[in-house]
Amino acid sequence: MKIKKNIEHFRAVIPPHCTLIAVSKTQPLEKIMEAYEAGQRAFGENKAQEMTAKAESLPNDIQWHMIGHLQTNKVKYIAPFVHLIHGVDSLKLLQEIDKQGAKVNRVIPCLLQIHIAEEETKFGFSEEEVLQLMQSGELENRKHVRVKGLMGMATFTDNTMQIRKEFTQLKSFFDKVKSLQKPDTVEMLELSMGMSNDYTLALACGSTMVRIGTAIFGERNIH
Ligand SMILES: *Cc1c(COP(=O)(O)O)cnc(C)c1O
């Protein structure tokens, strides 16, 4: 009941051009079904095997978003069905997605993850690396990947000024890339930023996809 209310709440506060991704990692199938019955179709997971197992047990019209760090050797598990891979953080991973996409005859939509936080631990390209990648020729003729935009995670802090600064910086980089001449496999349509504790700021800074876990499902079981 509470999950349904939370979904309805987010649907009311998120603008129509923005997608709500219900982050269901570690959550059991029945909780996901509660959200599904409230009309939610986009779900986010951060482990390939967990996502695959859930996809096999749940309705076919769910759109599965891979939001975590993805190891290259795990791409094959999700290639047949994944809706969007948010955390592409290396050329090696992009090459593997292209290869696995070819095997299953799909064009797999991806976002490039940009490192915007102060923490060293968060994955992602620097802005410079993305610009270099775009000019390297490596993105040309990759028929089985399509870069749809960017993703970022702000520093984990209560300092809203800091978070706003990081989201604003990502949005302006997104706009810059959008205005550049790009390889034919790259479009700048989606900007995935914002989680339970910072989605309001993210929306104010131009997010088109928010990834909300705790604020929908409650605290996660640690496993
Ligand atoms: C877990 C996770 C989220 C959701 O976090 P909440 O704070 O529970 O909303 C969003 N994005 C990524 C990349 C995550 O790993």
mmCIF file of C-alpha atoms and ligand atoms in Angstrom:
data_model
loop_
_atom_site.group_PDB
_atom_site.id
_atom_site.type_symbol
_atom_site.label_atom_id
_atom_site.label_comp_id
_atom_site.label_asym_id
_atom_site.label_seq_id
_atom_site.Cartn_x
_atom_site.Cartn_y
_atom_site.Cartn_z
ATOM 1 C CA MET A 1 0.000 0.000 0.000
ATOM 2 C CA LYS A 2 2.788 2.376 0.939
ATOM 3 C CA ILE A 3 4.739 1.584 -2.236
ATOM 4 C CA LYS A 4 1.703 2.434 -4.354
ATOM 5 C CA LYS A 5 1.359 5.763 -2.542
ATOM 6 C CA ASN A 6 5.035 6.534 -3.058
ATOM 7 C CA ILE A 7 4.793 5.805 -6.774
ATOM 8 C CA GLU A 8 1.772 8.083 -7.035
ATOM 9 C CA HIS A 9 3.614 10.781 -5.120
ATOM 10 C CA PHE A 10 6.593 10.695 -7.490
ATOM 11 C CA ARG A 11 4.355 10.630 -10.522
ATOM 12 C CA ALA A 12 2.798 13.848 -9.236
ATOM 13 C CA VAL A 13 6.059 15.684 -8.481
ATOM 14 C CA ILE A 14 8.154 14.631 -11.470
ATOM 15 C CA PRO A 15 7.599 16.641 -14.655
ATOM 16 C CA PRO A 16 6.147 14.742 -17.636
ATOM 17 C CA HIS A 17 9.385 14.806 -19.661
ATOM 18 C CA CYS A 18 11.229 13.068 -16.817
ATOM 19 C CA THR A 19 11.278 9.280 -16.286
ATOM 20 C CA LEU A 20 10.929 7.759 -12.847
ATOM 21 C CA ILE A 21 13.152 4.719 -12.415
ATOM 22 C CA ALA A 22 12.170 2.675 -9.379
ATOM 23 C CA VAL A 23 15.431 1.272 -8.040
ATOM 24 C CA SER A 24 14.511 -2.232 -6.927
ATOM 25 C CA LYS A 25 17.965 -3.656 -6.151
ATOM 26 C CA THR A 26 17.818 -6.090 -3.183
ATOM 27 C CA GLN A 27 14.004 -5.742 -3.072
ATOM 28 C CA PRO A 28 11.886 -8.892 -3.274
ATOM 29 C CA LEU A 29 9.593 -9.693 -6.198
ATOM 30 C CA GLU A 30 6.407 -8.917 -4.281
ATOM 31 C CA LYS A 31 7.515 -5.353 -3.609
ATOM 32 C CA ILE A 32 8.365 -4.870 -7.269
ATOM 33 C CA MET A 33 4.916 -6.216 -8.165
ATOM 34 C CA GLU A 34 3.327 -3.698 -5.816
ATOM 35 C CA ALA A 35 4.996 -0.906 -7.765
ATOM 36 C CA TYR A 36 4.098 -2.601 -11.039
ATOM 37 C CA GLU A 37 0.455 -2.738 -10.050
ATOM 38 C CA ALA A 38 0.606 0.980 -9.342
ATOM 39 C CA GLY A 39 1.562 1.387 -13.020
ATOM 40 C CA GLN A 40 5.348 1.585 -12.660
ATOM 41 C CA ARG A 41 7.234 -0.010 -15.558
ATOM 42 C CA ALA A 42 10.840 1.263 -15.345
ATOM 43 C CA PHE A 43 12.958 -0.500 -12.722
ATOM 44 C CA GLY A 44 16.650 -0.150 -11.884
ATOM 45 C CA GLU A 45 19.026 -2.868 -10.740
ATOM 46 C CA ASN A 46 22.763 -2.799 -10.154
ATOM 47 C CA LYS A 47 23.704 -6.469 -10.440
ATOM 48 C CA ALA A 48 23.445 -8.352 -13.725
ATOM 49 C CA GLN A 49 22.473 -11.724 -12.257
ATOM 50 C CA GLU A 50 19.893 -10.265 -9.905
ATOM 51 C CA MET A 51 18.354 -8.285 -12.755
ATOM 52 C CA THR A 52 18.276 -11.350 -15.016
ATOM 53 C CA ALA A 53 16.634 -13.514 -12.360
ATOM 54 C CA LYS A 54 14.015 -10.873 -11.655
ATOM 55 C CA ALA A 55 13.326 -10.308 -15.352
ATOM 56 C CA GLU A 56 12.636 -14.027 -15.757
ATOM 57 C CA SER A 57 10.083 -14.009 -12.938
ATOM 58 C CA LEU A 58 8.293 -10.725 -13.590
ATOM 59 C CA PRO A 59 6.052 -9.355 -16.369
ATOM 60 C CA ASN A 60 7.561 -8.907 -19.827
ATOM 61 C CA ASP A 61 6.636 -5.273 -20.222
ATOM 62 C CA ILE A 62 8.986 -4.125 -17.447
ATOM 63 C CA GLN A 63 11.822 -1.927 -18.703
ATOM 64 C CA TRP A 64 15.021 -2.955 -16.925
ATOM 65 C CA HIS A 65 17.630 -0.257 -16.335
ATOM 66 C CA MET A 66 21.159 -1.305 -15.369
ATOM 67 C CA ILE A 67 22.255 1.498 -13.058
ATOM 68 C CA GLY A 68 25.329 0.102 -11.337
ATOM 69 C CA HIS A 69 28.903 -0.493 -12.325
ATOM 70 C CA LEU A 70 28.791 -3.228 -14.962
ATOM 71 C CA GLN A 71 31.679 -5.634 -15.429
ATOM 72 C CA THR A 72 32.407 -6.565 -19.038
ATOM 73 C CA ASN A 73 31.987 -10.285 -18.351
ATOM 74 C CA LYS A 74 28.402 -9.658 -17.159
ATOM 75 C CA VAL A 75 27.138 -7.842 -20.259
ATOM 76 C CA LYS A 76 26.108 -11.088 -21.960
ATOM 77 C CA TYR A 77 23.515 -11.844 -19.274
ATOM 78 C CA ILE A 78 21.565 -8.645 -19.790
ATOM 79 C CA ALA A 79 22.151 -7.939 -23.501
ATOM 80 C CA PRO A 80 19.000 -9.768 -24.651
ATOM 81 C CA PHE A 81 16.585 -7.611 -22.667
ATOM 82 C CA VAL A 82 18.151 -4.583 -20.942
ATOM 83 C CA HIS A 83 16.332 -1.316 -21.696
ATOM 84 C CA LEU A 84 19.146 1.136 -20.868
ATOM 85 C CA ILE A 85 22.636 0.763 -19.396
ATOM 86 C CA HIS A 86 23.315 3.892 -17.331
ATOM 87 C CA GLY A 87 26.834 3.331 -16.088
ATOM 88 C CA VAL A 88 29.051 2.965 -19.151
ATOM 89 C CA ASP A 89 32.413 4.114 -17.855
ATOM 90 C CA SER A 90 34.999 2.722 -20.262
ATOM 91 C CA LEU A 91 35.570 2.149 -23.961
ATOM 92 C CA LYS A 92 36.199 -1.514 -23.159
ATOM 93 C CA LEU A 93 32.697 -1.839 -21.724
ATOM 94 C CA LEU A 94 31.181 -0.063 -24.720
ATOM 95 C CA GLN A 95 32.998 -2.433 -27.085
ATOM 96 C CA GLU A 96 31.674 -5.432 -25.169
ATOM 97 C CA ILE A 97 28.113 -4.072 -25.251
ATOM 98 C CA ASP A 98 28.457 -3.636 -29.023
ATOM 99 C CA LYS A 99 29.712 -7.212 -29.352
ATOM 100 C CA GLN A 100 26.960 -8.717 -27.202
ATOM 101 C CA GLY A 101 24.351 -6.528 -28.911
ATOM 102 C CA ALA A 102 25.461 -7.990 -32.250
ATOM 103 C CA LYS A 103 25.021 -11.531 -30.924
ATOM 104 C CA VAL A 104 21.417 -10.903 -29.957
ATOM 105 C CA ASN A 105 20.728 -8.595 -32.891
ATOM 106 C CA ARG A 106 19.888 -5.545 -30.795
ATOM 107 C CA VAL A 107 20.970 -1.919 -30.599
ATOM 108 C CA ILE A 108 21.558 -1.458 -26.875
ATOM 109 C CA PRO A 109 20.885 2.021 -25.483
ATOM 110 C CA CYS A 110 23.558 3.362 -23.113
ATOM 111 C CA LEU A 111 24.461 6.415 -21.080
ATOM 112 C CA LEU A 112 28.031 7.489 -20.440
ATOM 113 C CA GLN A 113 28.708 7.900 -16.739
ATOM 114 C CA ILE A 114 30.499 11.109 -15.860
ATOM 115 C CA HIS A 115 32.477 11.409 -12.649
ATOM 116 C CA ILE A 116 31.072 14.521 -10.959
ATOM 117 C CA ALA A 117 31.461 13.670 -7.248
ATOM 118 C CA GLU A 118 34.348 14.494 -4.988
ATOM 119 C CA GLU A 119 34.642 10.890 -3.843
ATOM 120 C CA GLU A 120 37.366 8.921 -5.575
ATOM 121 C CA THR A 121 35.307 5.748 -5.443
ATOM 122 C CA LYS A 122 32.602 6.700 -7.912
ATOM 123 C CA PHE A 123 33.125 5.410 -11.409
ATOM 124 C CA GLY A 124 32.953 7.413 -14.587
ATOM 125 C CA PHE A 125 34.667 9.319 -17.363
ATOM 126 C CA SER A 126 36.002 12.832 -16.943
ATOM 127 C CA GLU A 127 34.576 15.439 -19.315
ATOM 128 C CA GLU A 128 37.911 15.495 -21.118
ATOM 129 C CA GLU A 129 37.804 11.731 -21.646
ATOM 130 C CA VAL A 130 34.328 11.924 -23.163
ATOM 131 C CA LEU A 131 35.393 14.629 -25.599
ATOM 132 C CA GLN A 132 38.427 12.553 -26.569
ATOM 133 C CA LEU A 133 36.301 9.433 -26.967
ATOM 134 C CA MET A 134 33.954 11.278 -29.297
ATOM 135 C CA GLN A 135 36.827 12.359 -31.494
ATOM 136 C CA SER A 136 38.694 9.059 -31.373
ATOM 137 C CA GLY A 137 36.627 7.369 -34.080
ATOM 138 C CA GLU A 138 35.883 4.551 -31.617
ATOM 139 C CA LEU A 139 32.183 5.358 -31.576
ATOM 140 C CA GLU A 140 31.759 5.341 -35.337
ATOM 141 C CA ASN A 141 30.157 2.282 -36.906
ATOM 142 C CA ARG A 142 29.233 0.609 -33.662
ATOM 143 C CA LYS A 143 25.972 -0.714 -34.953
ATOM 144 C CA HIS A 144 24.814 -2.346 -31.733
ATOM 145 C CA VAL A 145 25.198 0.469 -29.199
ATOM 146 C CA ARG A 146 23.521 3.831 -29.101
ATOM 147 C CA VAL A 147 24.692 6.467 -26.631
ATOM 148 C CA LYS A 148 21.529 8.268 -25.514
ATOM 149 C CA GLY A 149 22.990 10.687 -22.997
ATOM 150 C CA LEU A 150 24.849 11.015 -19.716
ATOM 151 C CA MET A 151 24.542 9.818 -16.134
ATOM 152 C CA GLY A 152 26.098 11.116 -12.940
ATOM 153 C CA MET A 153 26.041 10.685 -9.187
ATOM 154 C CA ALA A 154 26.621 13.634 -6.886
ATOM 155 C CA THR A 155 28.811 13.534 -3.808
ATOM 156 C CA PHE A 156 27.096 11.890 -0.830
ATOM 157 C CA THR A 157 26.725 14.964 1.379
ATOM 158 C CA ASP A 158 24.134 17.174 3.094
ATOM 159 C CA ASN A 159 25.702 20.193 1.453
ATOM 160 C CA THR A 160 23.065 21.163 -1.105
ATOM 161 C CA MET A 161 25.330 23.850 -2.577
ATOM 162 C CA GLN A 162 27.874 21.177 -3.409
ATOM 163 C CA ILE A 163 25.274 18.869 -4.957
ATOM 164 C CA ARG A 164 23.740 21.692 -6.957
ATOM 165 C CA LYS A 165 27.165 22.676 -8.249
ATOM 166 C CA GLU A 166 27.855 19.130 -9.434
ATOM 167 C CA PHE A 167 24.457 18.694 -11.127
ATOM 168 C CA THR A 168 24.730 22.111 -12.774
ATOM 169 C CA GLN A 169 28.150 21.229 -14.092
ATOM 170 C CA LEU A 170 26.876 17.951 -15.522
ATOM 171 C CA LYS A 171 23.917 19.683 -17.167
ATOM 172 C CA SER A 172 26.163 22.251 -18.800
ATOM 173 C CA PHE A 173 28.475 19.525 -20.067
ATOM 174 C CA PHE A 174 25.420 17.673 -21.412
ATOM 175 C CA ASP A 175 24.343 20.836 -23.276
ATOM 176 C CA LYS A 176 27.845 21.316 -24.603
ATOM 177 C CA VAL A 177 28.090 17.780 -25.971
ATOM 178 C CA LYS A 178 24.612 18.157 -27.426
ATOM 179 C CA SER A 179 25.763 21.181 -29.415
ATOM 180 C CA LEU A 180 28.881 19.457 -30.771
ATOM 181 C CA GLN A 181 29.256 17.439 -33.907
ATOM 182 C CA LYS A 182 28.874 13.858 -32.748
ATOM 183 C CA PRO A 183 29.468 10.363 -34.091
ATOM 184 C CA ASP A 184 26.300 8.849 -35.610
ATOM 185 C CA THR A 185 25.987 6.486 -32.656
ATOM 186 C CA VAL A 186 25.650 9.338 -30.138
ATOM 187 C CA GLU A 187 22.584 11.430 -29.283
ATOM 188 C CA MET A 188 22.153 13.636 -26.221
ATOM 189 C CA LEU A 189 18.561 13.009 -25.110
ATOM 190 C CA GLU A 190 18.718 11.752 -21.544
ATOM 191 C CA LEU A 191 20.408 13.104 -18.459
ATOM 192 C CA SER A 192 20.156 10.567 -15.631
ATOM 193 C CA MET A 193 20.753 12.263 -12.296
ATOM 194 C CA GLY A 194 19.034 12.343 -8.925
ATOM 195 C CA MET A 195 18.370 9.743 -6.223
ATOM 196 C CA SER A 196 16.135 9.636 -3.131
ATOM 197 C CA ASN A 197 18.052 12.297 -1.242
ATOM 198 C CA ASP A 198 18.852 14.688 -4.080
ATOM 199 C CA TYR A 199 16.211 14.279 -6.799
ATOM 200 C CA THR A 200 14.619 17.680 -6.149
ATOM 201 C CA LEU A 201 17.911 19.388 -6.886
ATOM 202 C CA ALA A 202 18.494 17.141 -9.885
ATOM 203 C CA LEU A 203 15.109 18.037 -11.358
ATOM 204 C CA ALA A 204 15.804 21.728 -10.829
ATOM 205 C CA CYS A 205 19.097 21.254 -12.692
ATOM 206 C CA GLY A 206 17.533 19.587 -15.743
ATOM 207 C CA SER A 207 17.462 15.855 -15.035
ATOM 208 C CA THR A 208 15.388 13.716 -17.423
ATOM 209 C CA MET A 209 15.648 10.490 -15.394
ATOM 210 C CA VAL A 210 15.623 10.113 -11.627
ATOM 211 C CA ARG A 211 16.668 6.846 -9.990
ATOM 212 C CA ILE A 212 14.714 6.440 -6.765
ATOM 213 C CA GLY A 213 15.061 3.453 -4.442
ATOM 214 C CA THR A 214 14.696 4.109 -0.720
ATOM 215 C CA ALA A 215 12.018 6.774 -1.071
ATOM 216 C CA ILE A 216 9.777 4.258 -2.888
ATOM 217 C CA PHE A 217 10.567 0.900 -1.295
ATOM 218 C CA GLY A 218 11.976 1.902 2.092
ATOM 219 C CA GLU A 219 15.383 0.877 3.388
ATOM 220 C CA ARG A 220 17.162 -1.882 1.528
ATOM 221 C CA ASN A 221 18.110 -5.183 3.104
ATOM 222 C CA ILE A 222 21.863 -5.223 3.023
ATOM 223 C CA HIS A 223 23.196 -8.356 1.405
HETATM 224 C C1 LIG B 1 21.063 2.485 -5.326
HETATM 225 C C2 LIG B 1 21.180 3.485 -6.398
HETATM 226 C C3 LIG B 1 20.199 4.487 -6.569
HETATM 227 C C4 LIG B 1 19.013 4.655 -5.647
HETATM 228 O O1 LIG B 1 19.429 5.134 -4.399
HETATM 229 P P1 LIG B 1 18.359 5.619 -3.307
HETATM 230 O O2 LIG B 1 19.164 6.513 -2.427
HETATM 231 O O3 LIG B 1 17.898 4.394 -2.589
HETATM 232 O O4 LIG B 1 17.280 6.320 -3.998
HETATM 233 C C5 LIG B 1 20.342 5.346 -7.642
HETATM 234 N N1 LIG B 1 21.373 5.261 -8.491
HETATM 235 C C6 LIG B 1 22.330 4.336 -8.356
HETATM 236 C C7 LIG B 1 23.451 4.305 -9.345
HETATM 237 C C8 LIG B 1 22.279 3.425 -7.303
HETATM 238 O O5 LIG B 1 23.238 2.508 -7.183
#
